[in-house]
Coordinates of C-alpha atoms in Angstrom, one line a residue:
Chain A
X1 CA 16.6 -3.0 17.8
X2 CA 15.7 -3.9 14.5
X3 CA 13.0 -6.3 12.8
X4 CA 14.9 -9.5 11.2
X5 CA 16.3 -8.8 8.3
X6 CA 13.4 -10.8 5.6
X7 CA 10.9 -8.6 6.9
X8 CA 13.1 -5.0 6.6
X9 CA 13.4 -6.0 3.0
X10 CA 9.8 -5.6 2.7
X11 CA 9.4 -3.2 4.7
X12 CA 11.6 -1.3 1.9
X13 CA 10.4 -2.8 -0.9
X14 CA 6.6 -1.6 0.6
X15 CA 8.1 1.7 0.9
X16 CA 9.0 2.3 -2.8
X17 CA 5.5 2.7 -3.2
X18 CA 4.1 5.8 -3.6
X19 CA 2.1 7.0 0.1
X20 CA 3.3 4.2 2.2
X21 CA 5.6 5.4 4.7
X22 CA 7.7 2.9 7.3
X23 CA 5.0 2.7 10.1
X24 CA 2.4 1.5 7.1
X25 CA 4.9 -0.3 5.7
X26 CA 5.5 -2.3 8.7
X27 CA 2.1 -2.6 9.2
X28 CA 1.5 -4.4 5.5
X29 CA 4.5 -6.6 6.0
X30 CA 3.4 -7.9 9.4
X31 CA -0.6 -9.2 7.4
X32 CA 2.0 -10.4 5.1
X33 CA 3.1 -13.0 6.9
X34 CA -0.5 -14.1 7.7
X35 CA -1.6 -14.2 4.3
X36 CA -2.2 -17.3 2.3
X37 CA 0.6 -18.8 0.8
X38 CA -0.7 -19.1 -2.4
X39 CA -1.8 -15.2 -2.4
X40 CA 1.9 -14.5 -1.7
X41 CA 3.1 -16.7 -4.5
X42 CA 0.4 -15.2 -7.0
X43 CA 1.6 -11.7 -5.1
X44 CA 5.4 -12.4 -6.3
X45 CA 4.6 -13.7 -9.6
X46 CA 2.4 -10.6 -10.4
X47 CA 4.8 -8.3 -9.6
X48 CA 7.5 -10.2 -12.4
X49 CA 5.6 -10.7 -15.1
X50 CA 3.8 -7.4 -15.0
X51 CA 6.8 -5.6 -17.7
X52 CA 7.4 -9.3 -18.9
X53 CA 3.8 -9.6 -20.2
X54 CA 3.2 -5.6 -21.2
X55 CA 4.3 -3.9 -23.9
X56 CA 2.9 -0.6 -26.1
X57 CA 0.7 -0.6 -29.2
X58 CA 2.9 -0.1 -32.1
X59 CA 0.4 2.1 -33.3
X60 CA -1.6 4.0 -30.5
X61 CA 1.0 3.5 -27.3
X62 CA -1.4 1.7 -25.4
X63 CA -0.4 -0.8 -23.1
X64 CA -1.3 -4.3 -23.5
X65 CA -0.4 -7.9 -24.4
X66 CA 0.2 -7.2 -28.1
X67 CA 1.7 -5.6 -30.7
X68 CA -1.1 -4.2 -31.8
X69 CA -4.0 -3.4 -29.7
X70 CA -7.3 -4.7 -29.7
X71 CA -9.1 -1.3 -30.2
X72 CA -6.2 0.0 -33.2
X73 CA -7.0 -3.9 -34.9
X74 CA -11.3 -3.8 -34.2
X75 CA -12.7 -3.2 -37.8
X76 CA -15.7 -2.1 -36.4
X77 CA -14.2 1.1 -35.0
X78 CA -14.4 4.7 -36.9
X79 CA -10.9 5.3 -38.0
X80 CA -11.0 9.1 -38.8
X81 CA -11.0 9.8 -35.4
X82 CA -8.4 9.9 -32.9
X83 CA -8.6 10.6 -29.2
X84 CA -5.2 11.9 -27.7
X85 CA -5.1 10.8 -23.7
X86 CA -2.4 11.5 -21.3
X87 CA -2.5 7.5 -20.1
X88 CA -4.0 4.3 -20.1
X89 CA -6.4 5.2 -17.0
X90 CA -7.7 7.9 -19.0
X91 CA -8.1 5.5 -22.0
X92 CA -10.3 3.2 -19.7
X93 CA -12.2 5.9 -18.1
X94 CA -13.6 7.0 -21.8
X95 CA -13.6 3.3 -23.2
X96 CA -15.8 3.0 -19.8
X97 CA -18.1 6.1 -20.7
X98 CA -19.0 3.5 -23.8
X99 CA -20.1 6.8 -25.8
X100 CA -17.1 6.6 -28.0
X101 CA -16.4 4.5 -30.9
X102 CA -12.9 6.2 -33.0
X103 CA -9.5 5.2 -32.1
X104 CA -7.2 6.2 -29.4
X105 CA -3.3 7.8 -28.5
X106 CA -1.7 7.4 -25.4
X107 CA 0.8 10.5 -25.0
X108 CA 1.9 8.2 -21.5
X109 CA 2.8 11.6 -20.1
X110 CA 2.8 15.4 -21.0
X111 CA 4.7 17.9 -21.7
X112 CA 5.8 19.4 -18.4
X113 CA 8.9 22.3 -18.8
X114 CA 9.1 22.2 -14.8
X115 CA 9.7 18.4 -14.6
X116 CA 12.1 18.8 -17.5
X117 CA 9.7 16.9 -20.1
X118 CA 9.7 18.3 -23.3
X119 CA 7.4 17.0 -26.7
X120 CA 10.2 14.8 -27.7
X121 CA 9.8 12.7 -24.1
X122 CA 6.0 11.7 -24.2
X123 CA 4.5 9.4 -27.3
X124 CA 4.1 12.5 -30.0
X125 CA 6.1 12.0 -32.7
X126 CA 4.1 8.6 -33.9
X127 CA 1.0 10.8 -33.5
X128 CA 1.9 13.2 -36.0
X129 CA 2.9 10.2 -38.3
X130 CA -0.5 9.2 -37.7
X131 CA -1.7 12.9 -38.6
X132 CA -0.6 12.2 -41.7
X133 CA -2.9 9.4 -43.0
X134 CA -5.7 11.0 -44.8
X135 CA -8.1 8.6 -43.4
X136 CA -8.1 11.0 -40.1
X137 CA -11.0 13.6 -39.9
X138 CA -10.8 14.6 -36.4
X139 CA -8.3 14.7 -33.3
X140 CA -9.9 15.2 -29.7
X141 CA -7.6 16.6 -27.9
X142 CA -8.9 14.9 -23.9
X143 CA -5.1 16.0 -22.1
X144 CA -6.3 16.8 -18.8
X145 CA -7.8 19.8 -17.3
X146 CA -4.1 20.7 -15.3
X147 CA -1.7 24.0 -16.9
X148 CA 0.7 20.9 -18.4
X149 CA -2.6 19.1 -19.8
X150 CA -3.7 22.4 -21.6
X151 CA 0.3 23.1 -22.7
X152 CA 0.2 19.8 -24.0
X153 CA -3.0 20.3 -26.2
X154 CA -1.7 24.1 -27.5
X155 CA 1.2 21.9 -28.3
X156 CA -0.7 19.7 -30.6
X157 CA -3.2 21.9 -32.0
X158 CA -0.6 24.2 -33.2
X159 CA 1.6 21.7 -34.6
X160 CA -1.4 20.0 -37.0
X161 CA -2.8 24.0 -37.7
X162 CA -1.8 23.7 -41.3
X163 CA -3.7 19.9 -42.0
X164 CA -7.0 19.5 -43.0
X165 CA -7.4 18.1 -39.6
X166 CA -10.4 19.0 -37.4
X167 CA -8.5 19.7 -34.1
X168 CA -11.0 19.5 -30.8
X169 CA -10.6 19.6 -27.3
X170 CA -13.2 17.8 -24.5
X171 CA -15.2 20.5 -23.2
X172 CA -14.8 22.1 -19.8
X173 CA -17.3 23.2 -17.3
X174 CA -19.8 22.1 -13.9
X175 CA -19.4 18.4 -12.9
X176 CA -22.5 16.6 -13.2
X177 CA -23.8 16.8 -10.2
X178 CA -21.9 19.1 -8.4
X179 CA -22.9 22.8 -6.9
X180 CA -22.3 25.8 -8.2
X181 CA -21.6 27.5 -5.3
X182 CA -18.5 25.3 -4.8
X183 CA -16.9 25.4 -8.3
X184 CA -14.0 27.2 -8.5
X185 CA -13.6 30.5 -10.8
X186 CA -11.8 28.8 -13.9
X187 CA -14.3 26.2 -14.1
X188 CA -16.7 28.4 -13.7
X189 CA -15.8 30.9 -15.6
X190 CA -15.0 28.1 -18.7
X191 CA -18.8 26.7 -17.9
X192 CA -20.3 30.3 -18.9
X193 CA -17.5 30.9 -22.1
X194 CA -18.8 27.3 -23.1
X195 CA -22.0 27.9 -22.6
X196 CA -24.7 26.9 -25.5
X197 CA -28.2 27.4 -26.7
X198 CA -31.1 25.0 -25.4
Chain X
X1 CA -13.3 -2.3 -20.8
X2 CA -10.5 -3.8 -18.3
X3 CA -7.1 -3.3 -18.1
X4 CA -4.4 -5.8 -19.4
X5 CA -4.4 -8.5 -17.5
X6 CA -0.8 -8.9 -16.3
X7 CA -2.4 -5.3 -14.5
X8 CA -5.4 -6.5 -13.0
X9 CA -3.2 -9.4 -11.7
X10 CA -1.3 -7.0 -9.3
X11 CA -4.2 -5.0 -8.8
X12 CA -5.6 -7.7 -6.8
X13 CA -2.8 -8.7 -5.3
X14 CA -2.5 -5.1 -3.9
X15 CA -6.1 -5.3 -3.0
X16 CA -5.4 -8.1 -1.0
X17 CA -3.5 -5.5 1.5
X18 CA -5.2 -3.7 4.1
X19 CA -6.7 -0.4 3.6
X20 CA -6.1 -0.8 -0.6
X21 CA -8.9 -0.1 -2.2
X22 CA -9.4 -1.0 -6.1
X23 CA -8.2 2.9 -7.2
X24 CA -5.6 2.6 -4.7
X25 CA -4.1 -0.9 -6.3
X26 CA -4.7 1.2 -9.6
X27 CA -2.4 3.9 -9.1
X28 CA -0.1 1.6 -7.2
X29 CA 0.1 -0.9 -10.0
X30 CA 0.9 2.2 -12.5
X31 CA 3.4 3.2 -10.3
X32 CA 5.1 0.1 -10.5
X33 CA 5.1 -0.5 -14.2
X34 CA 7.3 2.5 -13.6
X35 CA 9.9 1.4 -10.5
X36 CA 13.4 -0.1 -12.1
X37 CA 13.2 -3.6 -12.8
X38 CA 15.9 -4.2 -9.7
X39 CA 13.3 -2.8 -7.2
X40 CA 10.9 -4.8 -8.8
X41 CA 12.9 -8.0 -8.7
X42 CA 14.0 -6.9 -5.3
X43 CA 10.0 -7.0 -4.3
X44 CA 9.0 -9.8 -5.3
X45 CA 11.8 -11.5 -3.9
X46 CA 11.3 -10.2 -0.7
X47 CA 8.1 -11.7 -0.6
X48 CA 8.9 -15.0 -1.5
X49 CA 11.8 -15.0 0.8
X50 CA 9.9 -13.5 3.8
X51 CA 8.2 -16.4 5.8
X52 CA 10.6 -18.6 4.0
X53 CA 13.6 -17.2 6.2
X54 CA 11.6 -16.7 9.1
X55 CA 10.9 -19.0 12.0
X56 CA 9.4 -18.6 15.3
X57 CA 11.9 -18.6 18.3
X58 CA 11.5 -22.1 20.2
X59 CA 11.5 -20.1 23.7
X60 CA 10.3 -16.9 23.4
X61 CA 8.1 -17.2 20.0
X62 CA 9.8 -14.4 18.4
X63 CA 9.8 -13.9 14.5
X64 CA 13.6 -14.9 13.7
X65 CA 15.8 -16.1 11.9
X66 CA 17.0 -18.8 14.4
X67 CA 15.7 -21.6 16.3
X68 CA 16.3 -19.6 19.7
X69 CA 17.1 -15.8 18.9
X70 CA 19.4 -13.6 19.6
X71 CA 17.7 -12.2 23.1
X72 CA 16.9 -15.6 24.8
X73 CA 20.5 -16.9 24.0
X74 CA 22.2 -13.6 25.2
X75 CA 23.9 -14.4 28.3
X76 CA 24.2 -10.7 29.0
X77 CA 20.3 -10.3 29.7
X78 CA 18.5 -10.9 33.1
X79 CA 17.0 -14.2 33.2
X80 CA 14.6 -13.8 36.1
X81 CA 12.5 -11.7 34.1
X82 CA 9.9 -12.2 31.1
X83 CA 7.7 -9.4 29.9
X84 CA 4.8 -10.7 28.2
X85 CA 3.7 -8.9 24.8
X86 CA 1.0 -9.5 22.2
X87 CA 3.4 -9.2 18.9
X88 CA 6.7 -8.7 17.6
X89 CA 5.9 -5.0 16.8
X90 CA 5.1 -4.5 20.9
X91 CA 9.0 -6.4 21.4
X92 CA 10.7 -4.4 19.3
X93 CA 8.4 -0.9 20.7
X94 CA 10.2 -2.0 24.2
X95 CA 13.7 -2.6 23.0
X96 CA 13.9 0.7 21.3
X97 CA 13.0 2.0 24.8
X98 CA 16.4 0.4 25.7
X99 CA 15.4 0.7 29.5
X100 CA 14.8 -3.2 30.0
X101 CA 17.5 -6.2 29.8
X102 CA 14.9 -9.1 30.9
X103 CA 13.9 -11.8 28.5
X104 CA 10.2 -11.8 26.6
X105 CA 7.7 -14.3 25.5
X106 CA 5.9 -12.8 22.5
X107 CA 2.1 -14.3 22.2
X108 CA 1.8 -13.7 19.3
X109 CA -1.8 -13.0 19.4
X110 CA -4.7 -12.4 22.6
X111 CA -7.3 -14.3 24.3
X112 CA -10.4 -12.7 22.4
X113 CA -13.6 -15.1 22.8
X114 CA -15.6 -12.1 20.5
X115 CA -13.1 -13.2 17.7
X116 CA -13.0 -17.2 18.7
X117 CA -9.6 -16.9 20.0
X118 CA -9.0 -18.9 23.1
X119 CA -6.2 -19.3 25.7
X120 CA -4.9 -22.6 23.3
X121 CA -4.9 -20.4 20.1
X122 CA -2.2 -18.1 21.3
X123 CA 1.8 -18.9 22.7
X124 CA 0.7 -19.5 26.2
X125 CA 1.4 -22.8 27.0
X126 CA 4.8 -22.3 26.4
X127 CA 4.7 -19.0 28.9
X128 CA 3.6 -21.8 31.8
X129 CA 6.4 -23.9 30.7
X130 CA 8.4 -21.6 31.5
X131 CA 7.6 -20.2 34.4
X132 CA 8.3 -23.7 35.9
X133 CA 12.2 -22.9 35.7
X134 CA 12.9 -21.9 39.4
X135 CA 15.4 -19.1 37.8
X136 CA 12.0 -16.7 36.8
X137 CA 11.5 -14.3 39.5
X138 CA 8.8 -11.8 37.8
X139 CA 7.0 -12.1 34.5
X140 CA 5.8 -8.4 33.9
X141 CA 2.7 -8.7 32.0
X142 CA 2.6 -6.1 28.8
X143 CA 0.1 -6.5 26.7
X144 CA -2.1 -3.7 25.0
X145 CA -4.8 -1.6 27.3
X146 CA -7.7 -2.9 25.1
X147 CA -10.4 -4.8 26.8
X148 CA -8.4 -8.2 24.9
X149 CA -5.0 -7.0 26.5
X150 CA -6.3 -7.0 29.6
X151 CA -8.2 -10.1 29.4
X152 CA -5.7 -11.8 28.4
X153 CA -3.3 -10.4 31.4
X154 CA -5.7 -11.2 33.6
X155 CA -6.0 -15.2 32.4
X156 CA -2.3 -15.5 32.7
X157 CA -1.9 -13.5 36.2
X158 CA -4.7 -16.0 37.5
X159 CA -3.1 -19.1 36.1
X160 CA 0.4 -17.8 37.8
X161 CA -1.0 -17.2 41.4
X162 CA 0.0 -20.1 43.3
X163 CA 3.6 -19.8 41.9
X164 CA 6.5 -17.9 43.6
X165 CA 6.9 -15.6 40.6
X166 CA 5.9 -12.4 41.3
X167 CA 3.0 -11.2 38.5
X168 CA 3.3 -7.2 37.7
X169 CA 1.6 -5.4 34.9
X170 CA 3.0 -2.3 33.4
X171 CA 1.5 1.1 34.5
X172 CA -1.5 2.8 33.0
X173 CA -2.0 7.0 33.0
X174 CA -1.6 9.8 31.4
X175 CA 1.2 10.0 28.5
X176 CA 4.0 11.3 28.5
X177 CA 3.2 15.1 27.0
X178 CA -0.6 14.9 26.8
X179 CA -2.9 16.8 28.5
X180 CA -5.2 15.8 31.3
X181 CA -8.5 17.8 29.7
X182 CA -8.4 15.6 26.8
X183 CA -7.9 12.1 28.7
X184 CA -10.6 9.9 28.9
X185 CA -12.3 8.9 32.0
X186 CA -10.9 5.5 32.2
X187 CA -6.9 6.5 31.4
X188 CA -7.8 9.9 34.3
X189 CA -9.4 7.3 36.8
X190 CA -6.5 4.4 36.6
X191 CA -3.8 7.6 36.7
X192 CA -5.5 8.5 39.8
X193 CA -5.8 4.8 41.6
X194 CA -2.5 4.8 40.3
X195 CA -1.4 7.7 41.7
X196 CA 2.4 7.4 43.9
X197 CA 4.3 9.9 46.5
X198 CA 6.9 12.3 45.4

């Protein structure tokens, strides 16, 4: 016995999604049908204009309404320096930090050998175009902290070695906040090689 | 900062789900700037289409696609008997038992005065409409074991009483494969006054 057919196809459509399995799936169909019209309808329309209205910052890969972002086009930001993120959450967790005032580059992935991503796959190539502006004093390189995050920032530090670029990368160590005696060994172990005078 | 807004629009559409939290609707939104723009098509589709192709049966009050559906108008099935459950989910739990060939009247819903839910609110009145056809020998009464379920079974077995049709409610005990030291006192005490000879 099976569930009429309009509700399977949201049951499958649910279950594209990544950790929603069929029970869960059934479960968000079924306070489908008791929501709001009007939250469905919004709910529908979301979901088709969320590529139609998005594209990527010609200049940073950032995704947004424009050609050009709002940050690469804001006059009042410090144009010799770039920060190099793996994607837009990161970009929004460090526009949120509101300690930063350069420029950005979304890489929208990194390089990752195992998953058959190599340099030429992620958004590099326009940031080595970008290296080449003179305007640029400093790239920070904020890939995250994961063995393809770090690949990924060897990658790029190598590559701009021979520019008069300063070449950084975020620094690693104890979570604010957090113990000690429940950090692992690497971060630990990066917390005392980072470690700096008072 | 924010994200784009053709994001933020699905994020709270996902929020609107149950148990989707802001970071949840994030990473689900991310996910689905990435699905192929069929599946995404296919989605929101699916969710315009669903409570536009769906009806309740006139009878039983099943989700359908019909006026009457496919169980109430099979002639095959024993029309003596209605088992009474709270949802579609419960109807299509006992079908895939495939051990019972009556008819059912789906509630849609139980008699829960906590949550301002009365004996009108629910698909009752249609249950004693039917149980005026002379043809109805036993209406088997399975709704959940939740203080609500039984409520509810209760209402309708007191409302039935000076009929001819006999009122049964389906057993309560242990499960099938659990173990009696971790039962609760209630499901050990009803297995006990439940108890039958071998």
């Amino acid at each position: 016995m099976q569930y009429p057919k309009p509700i399977l196809d949201l049951v499958s459509s649910y279950m594209k999604l990544p950790g929603i399995g069929k029970k869960t799936a059934i479960r968000l169909a079924f306070h489908t049908l008791k929501m709001k019209d009007k939250d469905i309808e919004e709910f529908s329309a979301s979901l088709i204009n969320l590529k139609k209205n998005l594209c990527r910052c010609t200049i940073c890969g950032r995704l947004n309404e424009k050609q050009v972002c709002d940050i690469c086009s804001d006059p009042n930001r410090d144009n010799s320096l770039i920060c190099v993120v793996e994607s837009d959450q990161d970009l929004i967790a460090m526009e949120n930090m509101e300690g930063y005032n350069g420029l950005y580059h979304v890489l929208n992935g990194v390089i990752s050998p195992m998953n058959g991503v190599g340099p030429a796959d992620i958004n590099l190539k326009s940031l080595f175009n970008r290296a080449k502006n003179l305007e640029i004093k400093e790239i920070i390189l904020a890939t995250n902290s994961s063995p393809e995050g770090e690949g990924t920032a060897s990658f790029i530090s190598k590559i701009l070695k021979n520019t008069d670029i300063k070449v950084t990368r975020i620094a690693q160590g104890i979570s604010f906040g957090s113990d000690i005696e429940y950090a692992d060994e690497v971060t630990l172990s990066r917390a005392i090689s980072g470690r700096f005078e008072l």
